[in-house]
């Protein structure tokens, strides 16, 4: 878990963004509402209890960005999972989108949460000689009962066989 090294930003109408509070020892508190924070938790996804990063989407499809600066250039692949916690998924609602951006460029995205359980992903990151900015962007058309949780791991390039 490296979320304590991240910064988080709420998207605002017109393309502006508002910073969430810095790491307080438990989470990154965001200004929208008491449930809008980014941090480690654990919950059930598909009846499997697992640790994950809570990132509740904002209303009106506005993005909530979790940004990691100075990510080592050796990282070439991000793999993980995403979903809406079971108790909230049972209430119904739309998918939540988790999109990966590297140095401001879109890499890939996954949608999960309309159905109970979780989805997995494995995305290749373009090569670089310099540290990068990696952004996980969370958004949903509706934010009610979208208790979104995800986890991701950065892997170095696979060795040639």
XYZ file of C-alpha atoms in Angstrom, residues 36-113:
78
model
C -15.191 11.193 -0.091
C -11.718 10.110 0.916
C -8.900 7.946 -0.401
C -7.215 5.402 1.819
C -6.732 1.818 2.836
C -9.657 -0.226 4.052
C -10.907 -3.759 3.724
C -14.225 -5.015 2.540
C -16.066 -7.760 0.749
C -15.969 -7.922 -3.019
C -17.787 -10.970 -4.367
C -17.982 -12.380 -0.802
C -14.171 -12.298 -0.556
C -12.791 -10.053 2.185
C -9.763 -8.187 0.866
C -7.674 -5.088 1.526
C -8.231 -2.297 -0.960
C -8.083 1.461 -1.520
C -11.406 3.217 -0.867
C -12.101 5.918 -3.456
C -15.746 6.999 -3.473
C -16.740 8.647 -6.782
C -18.021 12.211 -6.913
C -21.474 13.259 -8.164
C -22.217 14.208 -11.763
C -19.406 12.086 -13.219
C -16.717 14.440 -11.904
C -13.354 12.672 -11.529
C -11.488 11.924 -8.324
C -7.799 11.564 -9.181
C -5.272 9.637 -7.092
C -1.846 10.816 -8.244
C 1.532 9.196 -7.631
C 4.558 11.336 -8.555
C 8.059 10.082 -9.365
C 7.036 6.515 -10.163
C 10.204 4.595 -11.124
C 10.703 4.203 -14.875
C 11.337 0.451 -14.427
C 7.604 -0.023 -13.833
C 6.116 -1.410 -17.033
C 2.866 -3.106 -16.005
C 0.055 -2.341 -13.558
C -2.192 -5.203 -12.460
C -5.023 -5.187 -9.975
C -8.724 -5.366 -9.223
C -11.678 -3.016 -8.753
C -15.279 -3.215 -7.611
C -18.054 -1.815 -5.435
C -18.215 -3.344 -1.957
C -20.879 -6.050 -1.725
C -23.235 -4.216 0.662
C -23.444 -1.253 -1.725
C -23.482 -3.345 -4.903
C -26.581 -5.135 -3.592
C -28.442 -1.788 -3.678
C -27.816 -1.463 -7.408
C -26.257 1.318 -9.382
C -24.042 2.008 -12.362
C -20.504 0.861 -12.944
C -17.637 2.926 -11.599
C -14.807 3.660 -14.008
C -11.152 3.333 -12.996
C -8.854 4.853 -15.609
C -5.069 4.875 -15.664
C -3.136 7.879 -16.984
C 0.654 8.136 -17.192
C 2.147 11.609 -17.529
C -1.290 12.889 -18.463
C -1.859 10.374 -21.265
C -4.651 7.777 -21.085
C -3.420 4.166 -20.854
C -6.539 2.070 -20.206
C -9.684 1.824 -18.080
C -12.002 -0.690 -16.488
C -15.608 -0.446 -15.318
C -16.957 -2.434 -12.391
C -19.608 -2.334 -9.716
